[in-house]
Short mmCIF file of C-alpha atoms and ligand atoms in Angstrom, two decimals:
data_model
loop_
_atom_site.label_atom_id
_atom_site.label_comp_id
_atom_site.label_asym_id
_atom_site.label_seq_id
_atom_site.Cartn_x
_atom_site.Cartn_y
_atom_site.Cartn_z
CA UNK H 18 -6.73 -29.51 -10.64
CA UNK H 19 -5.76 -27.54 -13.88
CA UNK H 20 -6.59 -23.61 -13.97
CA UNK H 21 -5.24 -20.45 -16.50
CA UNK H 22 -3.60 -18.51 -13.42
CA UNK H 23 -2.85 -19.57 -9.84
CA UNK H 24 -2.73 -16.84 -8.02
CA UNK H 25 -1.11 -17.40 -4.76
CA UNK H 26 -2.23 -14.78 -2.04
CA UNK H 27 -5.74 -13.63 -1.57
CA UNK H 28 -4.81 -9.99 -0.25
CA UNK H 29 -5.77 -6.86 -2.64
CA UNK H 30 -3.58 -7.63 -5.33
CA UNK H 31 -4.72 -11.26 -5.76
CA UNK H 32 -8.40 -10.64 -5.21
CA UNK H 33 -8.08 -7.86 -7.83
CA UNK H 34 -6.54 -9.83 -10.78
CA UNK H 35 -8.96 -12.84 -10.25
CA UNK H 36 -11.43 -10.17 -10.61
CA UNK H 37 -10.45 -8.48 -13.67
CA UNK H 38 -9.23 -12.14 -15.13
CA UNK H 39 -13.06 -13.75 -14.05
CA UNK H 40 -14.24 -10.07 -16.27
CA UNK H 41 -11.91 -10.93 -19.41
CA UNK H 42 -12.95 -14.94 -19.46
CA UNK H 43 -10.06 -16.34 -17.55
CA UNK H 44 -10.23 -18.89 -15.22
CA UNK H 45 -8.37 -18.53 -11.87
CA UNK H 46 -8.00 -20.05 -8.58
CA UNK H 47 -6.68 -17.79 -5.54
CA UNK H 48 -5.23 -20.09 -2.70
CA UNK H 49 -4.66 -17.81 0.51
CA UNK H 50 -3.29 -18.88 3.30
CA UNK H 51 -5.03 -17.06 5.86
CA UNK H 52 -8.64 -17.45 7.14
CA UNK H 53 -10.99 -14.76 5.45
CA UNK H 54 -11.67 -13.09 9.12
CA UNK H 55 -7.87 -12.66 9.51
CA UNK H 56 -7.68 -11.32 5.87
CA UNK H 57 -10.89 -8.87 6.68
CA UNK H 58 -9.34 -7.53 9.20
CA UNK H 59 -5.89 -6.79 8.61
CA UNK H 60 -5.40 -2.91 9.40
CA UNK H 61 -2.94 -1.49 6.59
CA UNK H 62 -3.44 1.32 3.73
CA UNK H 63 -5.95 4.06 3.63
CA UNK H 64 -5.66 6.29 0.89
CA UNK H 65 -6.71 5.19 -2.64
CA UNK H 66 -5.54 7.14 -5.87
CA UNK H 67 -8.59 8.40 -8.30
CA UNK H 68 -7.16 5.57 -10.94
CA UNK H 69 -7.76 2.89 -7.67
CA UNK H 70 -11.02 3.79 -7.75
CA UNK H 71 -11.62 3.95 -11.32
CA UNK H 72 -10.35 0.40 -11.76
CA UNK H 73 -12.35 -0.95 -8.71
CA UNK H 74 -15.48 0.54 -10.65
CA UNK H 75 -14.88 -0.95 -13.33
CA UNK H 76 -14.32 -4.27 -11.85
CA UNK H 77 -17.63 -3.79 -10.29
CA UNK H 78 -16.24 -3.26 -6.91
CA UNK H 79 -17.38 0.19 -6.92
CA UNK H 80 -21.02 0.73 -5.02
CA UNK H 81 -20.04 0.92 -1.23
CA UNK H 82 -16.60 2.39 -1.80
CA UNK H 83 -18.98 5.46 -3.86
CA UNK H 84 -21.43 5.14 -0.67
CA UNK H 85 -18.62 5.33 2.05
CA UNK H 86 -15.63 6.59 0.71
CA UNK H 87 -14.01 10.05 1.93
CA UNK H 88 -12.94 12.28 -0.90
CA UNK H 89 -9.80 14.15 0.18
CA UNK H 90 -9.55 17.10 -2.04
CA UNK H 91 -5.61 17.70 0.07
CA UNK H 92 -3.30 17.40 3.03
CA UNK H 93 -1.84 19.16 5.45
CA UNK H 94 2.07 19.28 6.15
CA UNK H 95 3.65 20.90 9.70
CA UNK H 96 6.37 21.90 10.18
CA UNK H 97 8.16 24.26 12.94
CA UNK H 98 5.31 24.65 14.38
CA UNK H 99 3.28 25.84 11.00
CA UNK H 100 0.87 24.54 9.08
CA UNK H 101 0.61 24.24 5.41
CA UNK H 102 -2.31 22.58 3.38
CA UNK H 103 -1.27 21.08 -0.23
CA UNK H 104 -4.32 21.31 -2.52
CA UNK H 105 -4.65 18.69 -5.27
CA UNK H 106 -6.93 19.82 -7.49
CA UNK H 107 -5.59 23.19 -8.34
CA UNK H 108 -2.31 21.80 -8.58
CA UNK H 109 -2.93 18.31 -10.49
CA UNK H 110 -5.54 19.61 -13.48
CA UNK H 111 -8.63 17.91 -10.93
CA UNK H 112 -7.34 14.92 -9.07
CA UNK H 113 -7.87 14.04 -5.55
CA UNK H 114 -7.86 10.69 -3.57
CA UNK H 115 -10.67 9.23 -1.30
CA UNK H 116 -9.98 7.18 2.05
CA UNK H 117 -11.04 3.79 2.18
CA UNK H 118 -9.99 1.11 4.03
CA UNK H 119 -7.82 -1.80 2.79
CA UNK H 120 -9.94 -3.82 4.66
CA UNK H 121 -12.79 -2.64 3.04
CA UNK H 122 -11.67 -2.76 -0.53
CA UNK H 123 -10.61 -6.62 0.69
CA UNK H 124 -14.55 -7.38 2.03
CA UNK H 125 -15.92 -5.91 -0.86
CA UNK H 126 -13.48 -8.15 -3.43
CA UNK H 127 -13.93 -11.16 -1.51
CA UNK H 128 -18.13 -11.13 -1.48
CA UNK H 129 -17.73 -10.70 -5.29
CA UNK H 130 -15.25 -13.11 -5.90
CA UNK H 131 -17.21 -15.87 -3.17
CA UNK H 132 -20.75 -14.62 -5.25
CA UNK H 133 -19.60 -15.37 -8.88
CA UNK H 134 -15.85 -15.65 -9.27
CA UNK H 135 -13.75 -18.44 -9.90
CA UNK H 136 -12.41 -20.36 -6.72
CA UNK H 137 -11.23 -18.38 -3.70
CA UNK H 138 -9.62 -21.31 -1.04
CA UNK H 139 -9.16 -19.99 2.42
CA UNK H 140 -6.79 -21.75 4.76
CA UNK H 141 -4.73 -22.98 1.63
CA UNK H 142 -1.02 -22.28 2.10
CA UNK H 143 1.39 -22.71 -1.08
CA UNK H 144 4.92 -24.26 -0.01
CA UNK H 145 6.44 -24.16 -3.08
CA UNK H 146 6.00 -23.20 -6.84
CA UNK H 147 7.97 -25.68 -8.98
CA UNK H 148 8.47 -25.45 -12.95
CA UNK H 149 8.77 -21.71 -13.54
CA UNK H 150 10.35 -22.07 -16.77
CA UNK H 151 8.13 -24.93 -18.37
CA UNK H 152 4.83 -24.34 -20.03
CA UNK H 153 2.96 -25.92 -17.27
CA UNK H 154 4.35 -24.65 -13.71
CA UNK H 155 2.49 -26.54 -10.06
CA UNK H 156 2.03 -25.04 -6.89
CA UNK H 157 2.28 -27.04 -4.16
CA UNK H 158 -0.05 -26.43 -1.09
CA UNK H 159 -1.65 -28.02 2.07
CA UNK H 160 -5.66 -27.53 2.48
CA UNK H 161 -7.98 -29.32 4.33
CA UNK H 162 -5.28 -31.29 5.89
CA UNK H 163 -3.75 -32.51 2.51
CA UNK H 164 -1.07 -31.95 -0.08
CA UNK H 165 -2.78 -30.55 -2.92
CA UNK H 166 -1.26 -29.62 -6.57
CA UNK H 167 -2.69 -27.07 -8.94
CA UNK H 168 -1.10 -27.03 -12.45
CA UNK H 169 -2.01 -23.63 -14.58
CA UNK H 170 -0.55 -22.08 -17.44
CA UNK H 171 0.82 -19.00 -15.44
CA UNK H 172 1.15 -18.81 -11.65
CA UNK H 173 1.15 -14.96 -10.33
CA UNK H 174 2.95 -14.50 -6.67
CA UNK H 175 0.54 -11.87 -5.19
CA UNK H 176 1.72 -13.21 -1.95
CA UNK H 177 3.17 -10.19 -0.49
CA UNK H 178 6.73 -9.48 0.92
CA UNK H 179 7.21 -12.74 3.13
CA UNK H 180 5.52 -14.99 0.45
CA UNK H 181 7.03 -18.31 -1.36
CA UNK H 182 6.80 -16.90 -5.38
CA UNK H 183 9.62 -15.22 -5.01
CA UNK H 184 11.50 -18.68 -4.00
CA UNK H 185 10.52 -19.82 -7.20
CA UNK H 186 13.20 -17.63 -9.34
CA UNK H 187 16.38 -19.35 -8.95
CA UNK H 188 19.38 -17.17 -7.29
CA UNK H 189 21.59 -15.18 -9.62
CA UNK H 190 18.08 -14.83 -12.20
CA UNK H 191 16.96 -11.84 -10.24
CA UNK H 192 17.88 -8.44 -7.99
CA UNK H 193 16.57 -7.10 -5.31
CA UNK H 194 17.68 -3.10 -4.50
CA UNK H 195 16.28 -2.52 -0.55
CA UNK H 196 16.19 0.46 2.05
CA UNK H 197 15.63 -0.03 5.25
CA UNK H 198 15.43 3.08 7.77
CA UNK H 199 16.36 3.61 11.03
CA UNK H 200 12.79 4.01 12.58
CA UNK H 201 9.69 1.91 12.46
CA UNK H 202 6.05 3.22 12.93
CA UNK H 203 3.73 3.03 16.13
CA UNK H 204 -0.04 2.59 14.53
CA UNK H 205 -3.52 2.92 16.17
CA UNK H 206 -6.63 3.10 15.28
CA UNK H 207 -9.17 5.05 18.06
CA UNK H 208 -13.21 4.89 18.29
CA UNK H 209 -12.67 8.94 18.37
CA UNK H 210 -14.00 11.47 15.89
CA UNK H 211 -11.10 13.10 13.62
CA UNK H 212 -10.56 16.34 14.72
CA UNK H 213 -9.35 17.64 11.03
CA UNK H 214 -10.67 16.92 7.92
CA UNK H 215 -7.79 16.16 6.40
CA UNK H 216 -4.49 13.70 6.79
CA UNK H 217 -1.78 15.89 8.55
CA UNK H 218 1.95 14.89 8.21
CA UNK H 219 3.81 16.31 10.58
CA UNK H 220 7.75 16.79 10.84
CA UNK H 221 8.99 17.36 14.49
CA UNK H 222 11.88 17.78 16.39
CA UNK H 223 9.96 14.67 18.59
CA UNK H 224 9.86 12.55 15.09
CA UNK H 225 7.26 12.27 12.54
CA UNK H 226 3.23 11.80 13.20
CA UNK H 227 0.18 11.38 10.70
CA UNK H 228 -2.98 11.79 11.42
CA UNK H 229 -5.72 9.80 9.14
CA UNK H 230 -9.26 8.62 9.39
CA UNK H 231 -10.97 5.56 8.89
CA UNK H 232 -14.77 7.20 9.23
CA UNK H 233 -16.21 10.05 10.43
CA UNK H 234 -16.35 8.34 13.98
CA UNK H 235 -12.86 6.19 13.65
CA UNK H 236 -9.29 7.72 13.71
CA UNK H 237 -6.39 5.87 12.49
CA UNK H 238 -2.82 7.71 13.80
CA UNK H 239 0.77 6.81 13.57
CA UNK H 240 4.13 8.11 15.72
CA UNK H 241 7.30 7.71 14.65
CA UNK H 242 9.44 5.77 17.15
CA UNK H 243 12.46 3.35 17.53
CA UNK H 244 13.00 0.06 15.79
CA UNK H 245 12.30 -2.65 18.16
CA UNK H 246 9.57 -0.55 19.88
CA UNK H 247 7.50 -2.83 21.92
CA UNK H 248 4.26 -1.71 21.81
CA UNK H 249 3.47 -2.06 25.43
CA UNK H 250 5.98 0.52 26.20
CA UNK H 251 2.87 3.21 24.91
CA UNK H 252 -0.15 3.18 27.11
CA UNK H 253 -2.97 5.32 25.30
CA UNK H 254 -2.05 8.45 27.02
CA UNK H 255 1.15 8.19 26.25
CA UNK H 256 0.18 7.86 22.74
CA UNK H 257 -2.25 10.58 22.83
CA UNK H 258 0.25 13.13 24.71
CA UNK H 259 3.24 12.55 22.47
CA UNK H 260 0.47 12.85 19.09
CA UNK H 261 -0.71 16.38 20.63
CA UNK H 262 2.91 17.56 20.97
CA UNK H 263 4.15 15.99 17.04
CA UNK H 264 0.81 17.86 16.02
CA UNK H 265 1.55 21.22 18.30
CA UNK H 266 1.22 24.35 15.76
CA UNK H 267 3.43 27.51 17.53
CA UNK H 268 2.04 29.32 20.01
CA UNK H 269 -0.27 26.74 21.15
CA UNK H 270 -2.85 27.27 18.49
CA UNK H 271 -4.22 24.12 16.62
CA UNK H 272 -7.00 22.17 18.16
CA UNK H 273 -5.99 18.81 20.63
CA UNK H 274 -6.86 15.14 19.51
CA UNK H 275 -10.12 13.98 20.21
CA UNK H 276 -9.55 11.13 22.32
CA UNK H 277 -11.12 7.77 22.37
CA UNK H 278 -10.40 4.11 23.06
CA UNK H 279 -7.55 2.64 21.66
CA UNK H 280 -8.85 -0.36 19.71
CA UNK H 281 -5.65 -1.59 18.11
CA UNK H 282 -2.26 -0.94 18.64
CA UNK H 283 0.54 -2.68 16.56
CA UNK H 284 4.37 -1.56 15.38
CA UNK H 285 5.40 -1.73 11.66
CA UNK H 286 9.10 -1.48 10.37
CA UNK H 287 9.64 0.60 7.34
CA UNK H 288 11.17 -0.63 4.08
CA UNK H 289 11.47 0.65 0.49
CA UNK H 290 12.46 -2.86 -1.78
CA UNK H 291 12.19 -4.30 -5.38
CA UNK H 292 13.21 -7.28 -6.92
CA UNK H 293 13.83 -7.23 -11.04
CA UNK H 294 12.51 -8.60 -12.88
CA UNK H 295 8.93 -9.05 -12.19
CA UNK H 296 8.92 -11.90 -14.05
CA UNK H 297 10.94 -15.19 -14.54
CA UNK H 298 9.43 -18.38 -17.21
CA UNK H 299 5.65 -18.44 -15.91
CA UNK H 300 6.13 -17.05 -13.20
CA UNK H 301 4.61 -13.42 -11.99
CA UNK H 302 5.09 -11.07 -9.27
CA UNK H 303 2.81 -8.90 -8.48
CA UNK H 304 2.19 -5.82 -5.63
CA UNK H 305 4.28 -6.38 -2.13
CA UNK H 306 5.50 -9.54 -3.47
CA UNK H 307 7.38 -7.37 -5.82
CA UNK H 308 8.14 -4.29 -3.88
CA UNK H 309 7.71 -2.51 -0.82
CA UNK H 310 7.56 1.02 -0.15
CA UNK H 311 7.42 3.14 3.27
CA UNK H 312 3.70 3.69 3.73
CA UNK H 313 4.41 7.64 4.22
CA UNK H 314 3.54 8.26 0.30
CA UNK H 315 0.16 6.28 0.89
CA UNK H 316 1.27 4.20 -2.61
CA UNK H 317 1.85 0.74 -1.73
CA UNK H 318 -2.27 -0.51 -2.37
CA UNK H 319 -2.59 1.73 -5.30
CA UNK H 320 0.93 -0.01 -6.57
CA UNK H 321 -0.41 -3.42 -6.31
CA UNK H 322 -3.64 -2.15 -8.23
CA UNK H 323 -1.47 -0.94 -11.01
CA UNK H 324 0.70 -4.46 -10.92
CA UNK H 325 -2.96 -6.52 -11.48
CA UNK H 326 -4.22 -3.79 -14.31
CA UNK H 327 -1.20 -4.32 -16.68
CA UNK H 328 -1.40 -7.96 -15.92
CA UNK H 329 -4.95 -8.70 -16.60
CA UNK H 330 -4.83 -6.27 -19.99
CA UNK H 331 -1.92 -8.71 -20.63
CA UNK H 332 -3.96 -12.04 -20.35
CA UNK H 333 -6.88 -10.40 -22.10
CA UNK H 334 -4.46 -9.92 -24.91
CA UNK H 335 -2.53 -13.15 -24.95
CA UNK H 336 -6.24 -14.47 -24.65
CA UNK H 337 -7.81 -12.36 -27.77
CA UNK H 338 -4.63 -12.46 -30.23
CA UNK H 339 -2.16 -15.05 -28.73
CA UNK H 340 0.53 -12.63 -28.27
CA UNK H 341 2.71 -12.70 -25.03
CA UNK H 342 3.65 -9.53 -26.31
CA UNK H 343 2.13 -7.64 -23.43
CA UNK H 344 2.92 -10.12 -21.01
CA UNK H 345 6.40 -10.01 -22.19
CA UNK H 346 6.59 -6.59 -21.24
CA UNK H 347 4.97 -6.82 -18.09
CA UNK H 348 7.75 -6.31 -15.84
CA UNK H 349 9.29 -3.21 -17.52
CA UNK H 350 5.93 -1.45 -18.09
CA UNK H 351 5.49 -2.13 -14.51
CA UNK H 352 8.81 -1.15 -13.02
CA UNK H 353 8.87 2.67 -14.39
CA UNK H 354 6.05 3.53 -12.02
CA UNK H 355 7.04 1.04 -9.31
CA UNK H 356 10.03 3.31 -9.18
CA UNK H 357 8.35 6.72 -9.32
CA UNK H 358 6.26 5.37 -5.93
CA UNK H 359 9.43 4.29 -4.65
CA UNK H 360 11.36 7.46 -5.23
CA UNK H 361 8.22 9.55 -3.99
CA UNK H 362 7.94 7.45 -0.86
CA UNK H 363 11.71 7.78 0.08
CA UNK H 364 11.29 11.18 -0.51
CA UNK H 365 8.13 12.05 1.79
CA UNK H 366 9.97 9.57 4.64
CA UNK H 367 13.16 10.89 4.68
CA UNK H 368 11.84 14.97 4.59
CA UNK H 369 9.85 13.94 7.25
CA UNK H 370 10.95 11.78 9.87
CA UNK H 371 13.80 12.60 12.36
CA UNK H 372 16.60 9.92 11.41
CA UNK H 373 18.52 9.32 14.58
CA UNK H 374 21.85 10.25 13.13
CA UNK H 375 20.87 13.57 11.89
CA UNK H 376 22.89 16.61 12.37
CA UNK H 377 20.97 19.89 12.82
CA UNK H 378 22.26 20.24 9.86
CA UNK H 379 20.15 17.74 7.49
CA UNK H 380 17.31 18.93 9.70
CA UNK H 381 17.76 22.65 8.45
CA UNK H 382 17.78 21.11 5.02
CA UNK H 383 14.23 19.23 5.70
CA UNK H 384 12.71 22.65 7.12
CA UNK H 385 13.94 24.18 3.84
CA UNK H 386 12.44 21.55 1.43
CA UNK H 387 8.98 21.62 3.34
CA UNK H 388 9.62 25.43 3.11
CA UNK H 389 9.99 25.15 -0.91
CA UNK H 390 6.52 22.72 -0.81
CA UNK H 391 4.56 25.93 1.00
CA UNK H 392 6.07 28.90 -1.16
CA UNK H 393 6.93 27.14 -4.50
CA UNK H 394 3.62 26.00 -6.61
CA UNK H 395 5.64 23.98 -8.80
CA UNK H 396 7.34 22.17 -5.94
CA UNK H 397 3.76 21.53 -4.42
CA UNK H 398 2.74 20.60 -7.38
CA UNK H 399 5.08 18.07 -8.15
CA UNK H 400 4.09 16.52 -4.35
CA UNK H 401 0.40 16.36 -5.43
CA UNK H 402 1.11 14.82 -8.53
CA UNK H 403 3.04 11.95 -7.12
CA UNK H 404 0.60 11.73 -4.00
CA UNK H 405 -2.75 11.61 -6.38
CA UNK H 406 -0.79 9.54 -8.73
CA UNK H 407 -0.77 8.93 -12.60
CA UNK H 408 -3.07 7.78 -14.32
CA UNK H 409 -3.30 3.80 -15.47
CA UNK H 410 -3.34 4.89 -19.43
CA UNK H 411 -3.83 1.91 -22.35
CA UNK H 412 -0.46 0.78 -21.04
CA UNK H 413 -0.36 1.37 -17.57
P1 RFL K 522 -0.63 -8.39 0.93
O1 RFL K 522 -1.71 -7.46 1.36
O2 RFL K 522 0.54 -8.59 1.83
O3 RFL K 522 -1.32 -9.79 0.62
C1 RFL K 522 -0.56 -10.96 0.41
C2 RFL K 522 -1.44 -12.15 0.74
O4 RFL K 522 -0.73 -13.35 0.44
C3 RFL K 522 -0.97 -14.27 1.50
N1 RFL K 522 0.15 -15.23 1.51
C4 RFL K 522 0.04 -16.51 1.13
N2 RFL K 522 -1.02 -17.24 0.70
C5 RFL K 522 -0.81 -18.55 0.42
N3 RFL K 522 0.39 -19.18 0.58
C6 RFL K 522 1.47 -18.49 1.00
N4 RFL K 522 2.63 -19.09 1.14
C7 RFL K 522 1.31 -17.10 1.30
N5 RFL K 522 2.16 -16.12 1.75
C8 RFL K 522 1.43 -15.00 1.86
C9 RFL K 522 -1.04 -13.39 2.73
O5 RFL K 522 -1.73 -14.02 3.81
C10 RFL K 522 -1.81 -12.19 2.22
O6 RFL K 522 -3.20 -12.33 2.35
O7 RFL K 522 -0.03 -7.97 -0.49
P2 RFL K 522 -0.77 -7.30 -1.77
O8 RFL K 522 -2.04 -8.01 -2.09
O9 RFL K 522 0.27 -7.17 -2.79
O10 RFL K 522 -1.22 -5.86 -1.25
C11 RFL K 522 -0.28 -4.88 -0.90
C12 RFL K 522 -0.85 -3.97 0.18
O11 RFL K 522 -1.37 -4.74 1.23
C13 RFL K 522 0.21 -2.99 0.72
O12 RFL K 522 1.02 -2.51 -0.32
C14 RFL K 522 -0.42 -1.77 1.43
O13 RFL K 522 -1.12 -2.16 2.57
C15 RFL K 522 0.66 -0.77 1.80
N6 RFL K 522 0.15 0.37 2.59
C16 RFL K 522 -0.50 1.43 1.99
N7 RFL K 522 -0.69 1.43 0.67
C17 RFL K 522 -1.39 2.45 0.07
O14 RFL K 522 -1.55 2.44 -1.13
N8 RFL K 522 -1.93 3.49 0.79
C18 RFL K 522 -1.78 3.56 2.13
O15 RFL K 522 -2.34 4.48 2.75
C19 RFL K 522 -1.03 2.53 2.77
N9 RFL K 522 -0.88 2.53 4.10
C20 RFL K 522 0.28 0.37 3.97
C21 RFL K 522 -0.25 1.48 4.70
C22 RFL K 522 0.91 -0.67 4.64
C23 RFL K 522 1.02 -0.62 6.00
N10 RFL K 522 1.70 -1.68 6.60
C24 RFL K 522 1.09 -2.56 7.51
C25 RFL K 522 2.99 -2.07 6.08
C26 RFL K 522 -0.15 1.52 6.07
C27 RFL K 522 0.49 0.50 6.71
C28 RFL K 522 0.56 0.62 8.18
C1 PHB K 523 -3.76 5.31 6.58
O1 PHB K 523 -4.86 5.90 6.61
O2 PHB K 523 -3.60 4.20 7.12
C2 PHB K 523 -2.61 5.95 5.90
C3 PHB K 523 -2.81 7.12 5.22
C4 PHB K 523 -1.72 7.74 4.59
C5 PHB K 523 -0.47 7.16 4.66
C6 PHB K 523 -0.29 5.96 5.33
C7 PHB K 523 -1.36 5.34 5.96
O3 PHB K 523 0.59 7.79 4.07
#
């Protein structure tokens, strides 16, 4: 089998770029190597940026996220025992970001792409992309209980960070510059009715908490809490105790969780990473498979979105005039807002989570940045800006 692009991974990134290739006239297979219930369900991001939603629009992905989605016009930070809300619009010039599910964005790509895309392969699992730096490069995968080969004229890892692409660049070609922090994140997600309209992030001498929303009738809430945290450790009540105290405003005023059951419980480690280039011969990377970012900025989905935009505008162009000129700069037009998000998202974890190793010291110096975020507009502003994000302009 011959195609334009292999994409290897059928997660957001790789769903979107067959989408906006199948829109430009370029042909595409996605080979994914999970089953499409697994890859329906997966619980991860929430928050989409106004440009996320613009470019799902306008790949025609747009009805049910404009039925269903959340606008979110702020949030709400706490801190010694305050609360302060940050409001976007006023500070941005009229953005704002919506909630809606990974999953859902993922369901709604994967009916489109099924209904009248080019070929989606389920249960396909790539070992091995050989021939990066020929004109023809093969991906090697098992499906249906065979070898299989796929030659194309690109092949774009959107296989996210434990995926095989990356294999394909040989050592010494590229760099990877990684974070990893000395805490990990306990995530559920409760059949109880969000209390606040709003995410809260709250800093706490007991660690960090968020508190974010799914529906009007689902609650999705993290804690912060040891690596190695075995999830077991937190019966619900547990969970729901420790959230009340992270969430505790002074005095005891602030309203208690609504509780509910617990419907899925799971621990995630946090990492900030990004391997440079993006690009090596015909080969791509694209979203997690490229870089990683602690989920406490909300940016790694609306990253990946960003990845797929330049690269489709790049294979529309090397399409329409046969220059690679686009393409060619792919990776650096890429890279100066993969590190904004990466900078931004180091920023919001490290103001608010309680590292281990801190001296009351660093956490006086937290207490005063959050301080600076609720008295200084500009400094508020320049948190909404990064939060609602920039916008995907002619060149991304
Ligand atoms: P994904 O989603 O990891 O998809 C990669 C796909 O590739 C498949 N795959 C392979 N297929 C074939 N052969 C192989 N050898 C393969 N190896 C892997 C995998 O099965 C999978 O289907 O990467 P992608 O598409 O780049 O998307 C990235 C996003 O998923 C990720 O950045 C976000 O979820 C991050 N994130 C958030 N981002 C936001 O923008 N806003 C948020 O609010 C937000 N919250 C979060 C998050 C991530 C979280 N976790 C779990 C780390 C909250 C959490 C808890
Ligand atoms: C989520 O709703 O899952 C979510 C929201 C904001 C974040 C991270 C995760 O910063």
């Amino acid at each position: 089998m011959h195609t334009t692009v292999g994409i290897i991974g059928g997660g957001p990134s790789g769903l979107l770029l067959a989408r906006l290739l199948h829109r430009a006239g370029i042909d595409s297979v996605v080979l994914e190597r999970r089953d499409r219930v697994f890859v329906e369900q997966r619980q991860r991001a929430g928050i989409l940026e106004q440009a996320t939603v613009d470019v799902l629009r306008e790949a025609g992905a747009g009805a049910r996220l404009d039925r269903e989605a959340l606008v979110h016009d702020g949030i709400e930070l706490r801190f010694d025992g305050r609360s302060h809300r940050v409001d976007f619009p006023s500070l941005t010039g009229g953005r704002r970001v919506v909630v809606y599910a990974q999953t859902e964005v993922v369901k709604d790509l994967i009916a489109l792409q099924l209904d009248e895309g080019g070929p989606l392969l389920f249960d396909a699992e790539v070992h091995a992309v050989e021939g990066a730096d020929t004109d023809r490069p093969l991906i090697r995968y098992s499906h249906e209980g065979r070898e299989q080969t796929l030659s194309c004229d690109y092949v774009v890892g959107c296989d996210g960070f434990h995926g095989v692409a990356r294999g394909a660049v040989p050592d010494g070609v590229s760099t990877t510059f990684e974070r990893t922090y000395p805490y990990s994140w306990l995530g559920i997600l409760a059949d109880a009715p969000p209390v606040y309209d709003e995410l809260i992030y709250a800093h706490s001498e007991r660690g960090f908490a968020l508190a974010s929303m799914r529906s009007p009738a689902v609650s999705r809430l993290y804690l912060q809490v040891p690596n190695g945290t075995d999830p077991a450790d937190w019966p619900d009540d547990r969970i729901w105790d420790e959230l009340d105290a992270r969430f505790a405003l002074r005095d005891g005023a602030g309203q208690r969780l609504k509780r509910g059951p617990v419907t899925q419980k799971s621990v995630l480690p946090m990492r900030s990473s990004v391997t440079e280039p993006m690009r090596y011969g015909r080969v791509l990377l694209a979203g997690d498979a490229a870089h990683i970012v602690p989920p406490t900025g909300a940016k790694g989905l609306n990253l990946a979105a960003a990845d797929v935009v330049v690269l489709a505008r790049a294979f529309a162009h090397l399409k329409d005039s046969g220059s690679a000129e686009l393409l060619d700069a792919y990776s650096d037009t890429c890279l100066r807002r993969v590190w904004r998000a990466e900078h931004f998202s180091y920023f919001m974890t490290s103001t608010l989570h309680t590292d281990p190793r801190q001296s009351p010291f660093d956490t006086r110096l937290q207490l005063s940045q959050l301080e600076r975020i609720a008295t200084s507009p500009h400094a508020a502003a320049e948190l909404a800006e990064n939060y609602t994000g920039l916008p995907l302009g002619p060149t991304a």
